[in-house]
Coordinates of N, CA and C in Angstrom, one line a residue:
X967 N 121.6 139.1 115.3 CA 120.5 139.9 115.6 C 120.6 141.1 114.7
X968 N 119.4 141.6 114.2 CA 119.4 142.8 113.6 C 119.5 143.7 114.2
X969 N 120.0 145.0 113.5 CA 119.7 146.4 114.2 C 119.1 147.2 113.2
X970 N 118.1 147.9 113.3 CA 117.8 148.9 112.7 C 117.7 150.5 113.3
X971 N 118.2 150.8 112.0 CA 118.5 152.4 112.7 C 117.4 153.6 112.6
X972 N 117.2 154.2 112.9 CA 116.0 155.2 112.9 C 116.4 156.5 112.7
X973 N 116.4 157.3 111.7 CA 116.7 158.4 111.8 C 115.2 159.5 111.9
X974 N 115.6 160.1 112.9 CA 113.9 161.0 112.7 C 114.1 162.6 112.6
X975 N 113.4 162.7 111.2 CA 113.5 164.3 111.0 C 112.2 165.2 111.3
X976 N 112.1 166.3 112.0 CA 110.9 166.5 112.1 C 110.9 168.3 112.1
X977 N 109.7 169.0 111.9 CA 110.1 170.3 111.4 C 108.9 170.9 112.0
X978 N 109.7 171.9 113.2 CA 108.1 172.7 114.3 C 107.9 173.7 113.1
X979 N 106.7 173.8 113.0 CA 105.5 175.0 112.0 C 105.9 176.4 113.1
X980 N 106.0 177.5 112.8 CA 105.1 178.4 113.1 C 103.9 178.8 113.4
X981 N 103.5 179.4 114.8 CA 102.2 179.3 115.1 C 101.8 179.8 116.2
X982 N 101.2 180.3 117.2 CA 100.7 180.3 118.5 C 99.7 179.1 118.9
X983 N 98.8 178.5 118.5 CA 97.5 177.8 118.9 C 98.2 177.0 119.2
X984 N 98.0 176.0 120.6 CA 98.0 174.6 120.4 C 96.9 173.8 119.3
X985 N 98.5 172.9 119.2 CA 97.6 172.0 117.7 C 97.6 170.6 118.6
X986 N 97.5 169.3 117.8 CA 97.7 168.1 117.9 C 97.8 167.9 116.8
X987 N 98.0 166.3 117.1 CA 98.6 166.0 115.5 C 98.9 164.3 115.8
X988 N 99.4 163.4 114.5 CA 99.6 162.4 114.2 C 100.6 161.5 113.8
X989 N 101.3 160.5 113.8 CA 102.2 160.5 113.1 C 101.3 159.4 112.0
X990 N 101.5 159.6 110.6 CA 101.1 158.9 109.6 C 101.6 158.3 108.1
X991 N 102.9 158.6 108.1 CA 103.4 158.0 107.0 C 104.9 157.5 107.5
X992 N 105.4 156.6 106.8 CA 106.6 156.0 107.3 C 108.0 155.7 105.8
X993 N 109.0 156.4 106.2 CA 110.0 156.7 104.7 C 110.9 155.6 105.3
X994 N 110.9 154.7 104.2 CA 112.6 153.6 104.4 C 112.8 153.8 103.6
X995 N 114.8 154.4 103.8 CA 115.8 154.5 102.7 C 115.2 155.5 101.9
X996 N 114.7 156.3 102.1 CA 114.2 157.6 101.1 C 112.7 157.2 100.4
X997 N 112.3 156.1 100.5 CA 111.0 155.7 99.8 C 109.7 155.3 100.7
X998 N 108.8 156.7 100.4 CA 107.8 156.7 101.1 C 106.9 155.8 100.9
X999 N 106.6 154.9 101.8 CA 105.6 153.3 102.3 C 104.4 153.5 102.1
X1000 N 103.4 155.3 101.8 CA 102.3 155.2 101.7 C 101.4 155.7 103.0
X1001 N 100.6 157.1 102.7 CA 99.6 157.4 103.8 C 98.8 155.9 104.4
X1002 N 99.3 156.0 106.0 CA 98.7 154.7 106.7 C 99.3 153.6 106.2
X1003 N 100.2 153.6 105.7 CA 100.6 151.6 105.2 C 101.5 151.2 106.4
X1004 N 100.8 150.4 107.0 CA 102.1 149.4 108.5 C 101.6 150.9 109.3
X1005 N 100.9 151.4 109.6 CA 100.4 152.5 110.8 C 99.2 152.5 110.8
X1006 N 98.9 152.1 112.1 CA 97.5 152.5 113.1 C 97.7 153.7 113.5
X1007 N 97.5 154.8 113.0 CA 96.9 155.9 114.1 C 95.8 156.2 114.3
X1008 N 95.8 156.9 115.5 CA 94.4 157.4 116.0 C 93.1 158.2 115.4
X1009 N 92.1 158.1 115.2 CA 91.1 158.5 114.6 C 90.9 160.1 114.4
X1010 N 91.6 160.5 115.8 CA 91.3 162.1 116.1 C 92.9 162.4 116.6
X1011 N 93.1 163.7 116.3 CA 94.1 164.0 117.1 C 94.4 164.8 118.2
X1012 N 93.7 163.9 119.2 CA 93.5 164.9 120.8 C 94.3 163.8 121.5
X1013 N 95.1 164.4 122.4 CA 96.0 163.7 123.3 C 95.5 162.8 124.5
X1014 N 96.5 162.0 124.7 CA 96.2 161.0 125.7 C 96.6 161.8 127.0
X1015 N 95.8 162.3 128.1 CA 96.2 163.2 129.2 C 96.8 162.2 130.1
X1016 N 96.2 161.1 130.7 CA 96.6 160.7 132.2 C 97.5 159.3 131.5
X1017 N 98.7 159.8 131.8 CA 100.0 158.0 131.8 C 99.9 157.0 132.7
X1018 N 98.7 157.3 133.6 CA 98.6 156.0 134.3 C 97.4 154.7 134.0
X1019 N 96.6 155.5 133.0 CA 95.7 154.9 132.3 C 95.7 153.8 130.8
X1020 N 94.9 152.7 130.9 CA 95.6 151.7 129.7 C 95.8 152.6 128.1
X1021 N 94.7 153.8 127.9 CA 95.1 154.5 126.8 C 96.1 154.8 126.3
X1022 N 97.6 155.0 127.7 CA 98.9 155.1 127.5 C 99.6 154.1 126.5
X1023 N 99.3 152.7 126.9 CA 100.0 151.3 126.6 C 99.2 151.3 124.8
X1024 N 97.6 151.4 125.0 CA 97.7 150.7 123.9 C 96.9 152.0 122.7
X1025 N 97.1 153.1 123.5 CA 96.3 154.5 122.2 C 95.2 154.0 122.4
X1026 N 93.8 155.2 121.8 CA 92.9 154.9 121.8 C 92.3 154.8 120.4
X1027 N 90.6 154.7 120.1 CA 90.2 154.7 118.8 C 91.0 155.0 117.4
X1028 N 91.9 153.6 117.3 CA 92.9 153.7 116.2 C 91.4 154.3 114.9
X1029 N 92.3 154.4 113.6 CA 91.6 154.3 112.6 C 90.9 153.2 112.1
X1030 N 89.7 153.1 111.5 CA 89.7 151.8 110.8 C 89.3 151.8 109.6
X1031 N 89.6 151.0 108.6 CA 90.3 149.6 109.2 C 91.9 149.5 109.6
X1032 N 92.0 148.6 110.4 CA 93.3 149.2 110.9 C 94.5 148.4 110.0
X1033 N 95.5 148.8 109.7 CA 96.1 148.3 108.7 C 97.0 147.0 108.9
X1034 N 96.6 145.8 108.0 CA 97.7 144.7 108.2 C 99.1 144.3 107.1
X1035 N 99.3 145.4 106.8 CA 100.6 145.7 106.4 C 101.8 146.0 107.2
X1036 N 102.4 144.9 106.8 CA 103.9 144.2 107.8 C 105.2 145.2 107.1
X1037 N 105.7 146.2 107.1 CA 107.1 146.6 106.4 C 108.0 146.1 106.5
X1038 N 108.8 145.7 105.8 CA 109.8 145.1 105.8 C 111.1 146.3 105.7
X1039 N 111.8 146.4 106.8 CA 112.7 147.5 107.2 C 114.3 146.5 107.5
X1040 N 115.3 146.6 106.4 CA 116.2 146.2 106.5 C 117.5 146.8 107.6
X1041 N 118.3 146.0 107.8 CA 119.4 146.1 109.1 C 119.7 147.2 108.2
X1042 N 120.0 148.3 109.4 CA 121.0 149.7 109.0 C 120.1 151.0 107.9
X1043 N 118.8 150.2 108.0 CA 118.0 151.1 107.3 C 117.8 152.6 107.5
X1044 N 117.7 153.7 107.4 CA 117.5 154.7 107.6 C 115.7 155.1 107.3
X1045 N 115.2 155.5 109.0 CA 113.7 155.2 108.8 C 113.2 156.9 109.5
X1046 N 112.2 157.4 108.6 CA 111.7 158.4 109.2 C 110.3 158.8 109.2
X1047 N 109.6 159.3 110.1 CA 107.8 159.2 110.5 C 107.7 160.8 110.0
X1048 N 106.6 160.9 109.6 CA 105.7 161.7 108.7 C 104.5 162.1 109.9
X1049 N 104.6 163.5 110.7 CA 103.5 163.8 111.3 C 103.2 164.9 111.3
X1050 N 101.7 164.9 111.1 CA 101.0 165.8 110.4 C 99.8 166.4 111.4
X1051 N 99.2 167.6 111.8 CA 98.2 168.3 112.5 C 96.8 167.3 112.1
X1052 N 96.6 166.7 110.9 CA 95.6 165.7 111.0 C 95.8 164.5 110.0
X1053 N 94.9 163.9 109.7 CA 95.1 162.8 108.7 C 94.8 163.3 107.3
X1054 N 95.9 163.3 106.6 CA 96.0 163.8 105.2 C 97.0 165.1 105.3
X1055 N 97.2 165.5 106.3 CA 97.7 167.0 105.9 C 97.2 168.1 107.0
X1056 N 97.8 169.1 106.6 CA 97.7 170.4 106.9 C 95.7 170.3 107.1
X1057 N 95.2 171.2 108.4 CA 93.7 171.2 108.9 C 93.0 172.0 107.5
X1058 N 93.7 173.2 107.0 CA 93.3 174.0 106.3 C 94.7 174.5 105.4
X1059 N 94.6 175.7 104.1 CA 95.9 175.8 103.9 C 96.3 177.1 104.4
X1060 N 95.9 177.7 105.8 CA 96.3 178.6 106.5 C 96.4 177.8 107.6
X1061 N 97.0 176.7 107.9 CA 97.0 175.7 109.1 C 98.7 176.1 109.7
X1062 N 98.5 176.9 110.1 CA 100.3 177.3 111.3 C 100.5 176.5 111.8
X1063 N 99.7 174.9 112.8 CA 100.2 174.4 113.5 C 100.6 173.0 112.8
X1064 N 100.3 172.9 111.5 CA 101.4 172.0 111.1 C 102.3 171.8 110.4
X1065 N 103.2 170.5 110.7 CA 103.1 169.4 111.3 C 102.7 169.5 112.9
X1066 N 103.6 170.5 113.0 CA 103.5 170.4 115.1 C 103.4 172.3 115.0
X1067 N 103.1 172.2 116.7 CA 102.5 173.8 116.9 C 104.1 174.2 117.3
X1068 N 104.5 175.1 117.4 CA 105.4 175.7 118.2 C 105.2 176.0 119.6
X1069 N 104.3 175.8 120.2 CA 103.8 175.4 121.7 C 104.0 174.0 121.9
X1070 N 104.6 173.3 121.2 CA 104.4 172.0 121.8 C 105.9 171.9 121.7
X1071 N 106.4 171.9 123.0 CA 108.2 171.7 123.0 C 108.8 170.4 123.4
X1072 N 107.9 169.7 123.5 CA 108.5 168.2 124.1 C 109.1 167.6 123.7
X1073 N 109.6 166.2 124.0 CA 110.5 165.3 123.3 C 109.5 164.6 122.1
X1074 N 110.3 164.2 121.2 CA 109.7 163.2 120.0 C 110.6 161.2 120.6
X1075 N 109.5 160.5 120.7 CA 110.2 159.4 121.2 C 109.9 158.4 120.9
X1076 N 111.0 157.4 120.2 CA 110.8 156.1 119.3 C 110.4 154.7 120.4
X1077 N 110.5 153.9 120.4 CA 110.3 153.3 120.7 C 110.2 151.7 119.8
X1078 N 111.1 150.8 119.8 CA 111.0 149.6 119.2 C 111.4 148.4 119.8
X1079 N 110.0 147.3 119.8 CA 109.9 146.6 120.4 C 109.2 144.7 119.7
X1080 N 109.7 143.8 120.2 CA 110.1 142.9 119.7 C 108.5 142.3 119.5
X1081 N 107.4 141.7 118.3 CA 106.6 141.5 118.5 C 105.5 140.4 118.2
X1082 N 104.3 139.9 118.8 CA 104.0 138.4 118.5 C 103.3 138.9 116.9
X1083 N 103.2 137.7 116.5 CA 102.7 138.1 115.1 C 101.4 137.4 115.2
X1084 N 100.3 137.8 114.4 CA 98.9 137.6 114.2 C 98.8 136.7 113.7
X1085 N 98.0 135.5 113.9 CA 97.9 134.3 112.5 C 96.9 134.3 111.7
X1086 N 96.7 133.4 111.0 CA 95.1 133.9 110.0 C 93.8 133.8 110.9
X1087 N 93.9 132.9 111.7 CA 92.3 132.4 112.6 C 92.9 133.4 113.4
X1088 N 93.4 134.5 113.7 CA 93.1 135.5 114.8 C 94.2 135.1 116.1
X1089 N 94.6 134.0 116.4 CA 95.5 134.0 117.4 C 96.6 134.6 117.4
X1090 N 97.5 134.8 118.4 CA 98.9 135.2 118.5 C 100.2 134.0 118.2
X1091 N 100.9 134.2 117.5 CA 102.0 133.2 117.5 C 103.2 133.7 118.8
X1092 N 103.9 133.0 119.8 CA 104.7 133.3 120.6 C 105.6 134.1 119.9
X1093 N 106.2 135.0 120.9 CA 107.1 136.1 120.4 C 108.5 135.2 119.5
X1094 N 108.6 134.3 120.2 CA 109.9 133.8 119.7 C 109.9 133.0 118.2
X1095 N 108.2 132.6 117.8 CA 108.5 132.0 116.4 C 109.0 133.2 115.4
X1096 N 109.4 134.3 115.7 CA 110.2 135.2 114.5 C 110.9 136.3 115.1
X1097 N 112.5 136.4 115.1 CA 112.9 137.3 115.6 C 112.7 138.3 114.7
X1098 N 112.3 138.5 113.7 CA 112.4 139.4 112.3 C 111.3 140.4 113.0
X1099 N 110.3 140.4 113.3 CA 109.0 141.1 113.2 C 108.8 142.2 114.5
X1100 N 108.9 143.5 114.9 CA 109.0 144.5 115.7 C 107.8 145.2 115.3
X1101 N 107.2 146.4 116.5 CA 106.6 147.0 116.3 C 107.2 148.2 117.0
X1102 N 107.4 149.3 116.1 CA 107.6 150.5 116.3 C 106.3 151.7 116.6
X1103 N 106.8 152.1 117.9 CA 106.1 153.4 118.5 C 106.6 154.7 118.3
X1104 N 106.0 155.5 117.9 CA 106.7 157.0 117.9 C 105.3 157.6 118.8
X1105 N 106.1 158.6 119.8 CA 105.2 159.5 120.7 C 106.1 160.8 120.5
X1106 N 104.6 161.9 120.4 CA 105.3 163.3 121.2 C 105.0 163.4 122.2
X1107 N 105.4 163.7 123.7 CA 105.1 164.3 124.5 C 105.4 165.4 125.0
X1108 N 104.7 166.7 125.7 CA 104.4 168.2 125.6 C 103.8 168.1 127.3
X1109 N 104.0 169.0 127.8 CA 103.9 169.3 129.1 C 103.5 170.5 129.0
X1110 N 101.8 170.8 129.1 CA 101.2 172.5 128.7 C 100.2 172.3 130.0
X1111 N 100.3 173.4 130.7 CA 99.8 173.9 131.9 C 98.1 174.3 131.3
X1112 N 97.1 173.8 131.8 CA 96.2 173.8 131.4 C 95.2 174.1 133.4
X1113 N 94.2 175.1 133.6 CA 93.7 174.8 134.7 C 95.2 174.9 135.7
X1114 N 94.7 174.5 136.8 CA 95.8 174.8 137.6 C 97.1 174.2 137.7
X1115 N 97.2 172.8 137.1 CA 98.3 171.5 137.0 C 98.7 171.7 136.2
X1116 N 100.2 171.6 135.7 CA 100.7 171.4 134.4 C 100.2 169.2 134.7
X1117 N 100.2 169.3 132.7 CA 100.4 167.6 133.1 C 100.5 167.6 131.7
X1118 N 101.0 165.8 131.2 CA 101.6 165.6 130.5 C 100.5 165.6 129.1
X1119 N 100.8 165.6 127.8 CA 100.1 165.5 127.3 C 100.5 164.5 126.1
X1120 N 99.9 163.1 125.6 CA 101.2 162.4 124.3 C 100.3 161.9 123.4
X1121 N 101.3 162.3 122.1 CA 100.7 161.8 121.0 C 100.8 160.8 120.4
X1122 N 100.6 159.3 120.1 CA 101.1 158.3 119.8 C 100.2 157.8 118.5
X1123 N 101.2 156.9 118.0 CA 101.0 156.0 116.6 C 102.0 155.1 116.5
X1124 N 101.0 153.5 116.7 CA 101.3 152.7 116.1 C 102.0 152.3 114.8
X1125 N 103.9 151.8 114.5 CA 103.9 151.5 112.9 C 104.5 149.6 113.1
X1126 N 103.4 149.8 112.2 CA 103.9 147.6 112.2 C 102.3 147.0 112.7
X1127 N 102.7 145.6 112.8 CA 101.6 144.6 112.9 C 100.9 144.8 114.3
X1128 N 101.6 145.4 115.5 CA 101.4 144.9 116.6 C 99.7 145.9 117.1
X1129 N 99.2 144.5 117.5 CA 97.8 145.3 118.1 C 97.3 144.7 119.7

C-alpha cells in the first residue's frame, strides 16, 4: 500500500474583517500543479454554515468546468494546498484578509480518501479496480459567533477526480 505524506504550510494575513477564502493550487515535491489543475473549488467563497446538511459531504457550486485532471502524487511525496481570499489571489492589493483573515482561528484539515474513478461513458468503476487513485479534501473550519449562536463555519475544496 502506498502512503502519502502531506505536508501543509499555511500563512494567517493580518487583518480585522472576516474574510473567506479557498483552497486553489496544489505543490508536489516543490512543483506547483497549476491554478485549479486536479481542484474543484467553489465558485464563491462564502462558507458552508449548517454540518448537518448534504453541502457538508459534497461543497456546493464547484467551479466550472470542473476539472478532470488526475495528479499523480508519489509515496512519501511532500504535498502542500495554496489558499487564497478568492480565485486568482488577493480580492484587491490592499486585501489584509489574505490568504486567511486573522479572525479565522480554526483548524486547517486534510482529509484523504480512497476513490471510484470516472469512466469515459460517465459511470463509476468500483472502488477496488485501482488502489492508486484518492481524493483529497482540505477544509478550514472557524467557529465565529454571529447573532446569538456561535456556529460552525467551513471552507472546503475538492483536489483529485472524485465528484
Amino acid at each position: 500500500m502506498k502512503t502519502i505524506s502531506l505536508l501543509s504550510s499555511f500563512i494567517v494575513a493580518a487583518g480585522l474583517a472576516p474574510s473567506h477564502g479557498m483552497w486553489q493550487r496544489l505543490n508536489v515535491n516543490g512543483t506547483d500543479q497549476g491554478q485549479l489543475v486536479g481542484i474543484n473549488p467553489p465558485a464563491v467563497n462564502n462558507p458552508i454554515h449548517f454540518v448537518t446538511g448534504s453541502s457538508i459531504a459534497c461543497n456546493t457550486g464547484l467551479v466550472s468546468p470542473l476539472s478532470n485532471t488526475v495528479l499523480t502524487i508519489p509515496a512519501g511525496a511532500k504535498v502542500s494546498a495554496w489558499f487564497e481570499h478568492v480565485l486568482g489571489g488577493a480580492q484587491n492589493s490592499t486585501d489584509a484578509d489574505n490568504p486567511i483573515a486573522s479572525s479565522h482561528k480554526g483548524p486547517i484539515t486534510v482529509y484523504l480518501s480512497l476513490q471510484s474513478i470516472r469512466n469515459q461513458n460517465g459511470t463509476f468503476a468500483d472502488q477496488c479496480s485501482s488502489l492508486e487513485v484518492y481524493m483529497l479534501r482540505q477544509q478550514e473550519t472557524t467557529t465565529a459567533i454571529r447573532g446569538s449562536r456561535p456556529r460552525s463555519r467551513d471552507w472546503m475544496t475538492r483536489l483529485g477526480n472524485g465528484r
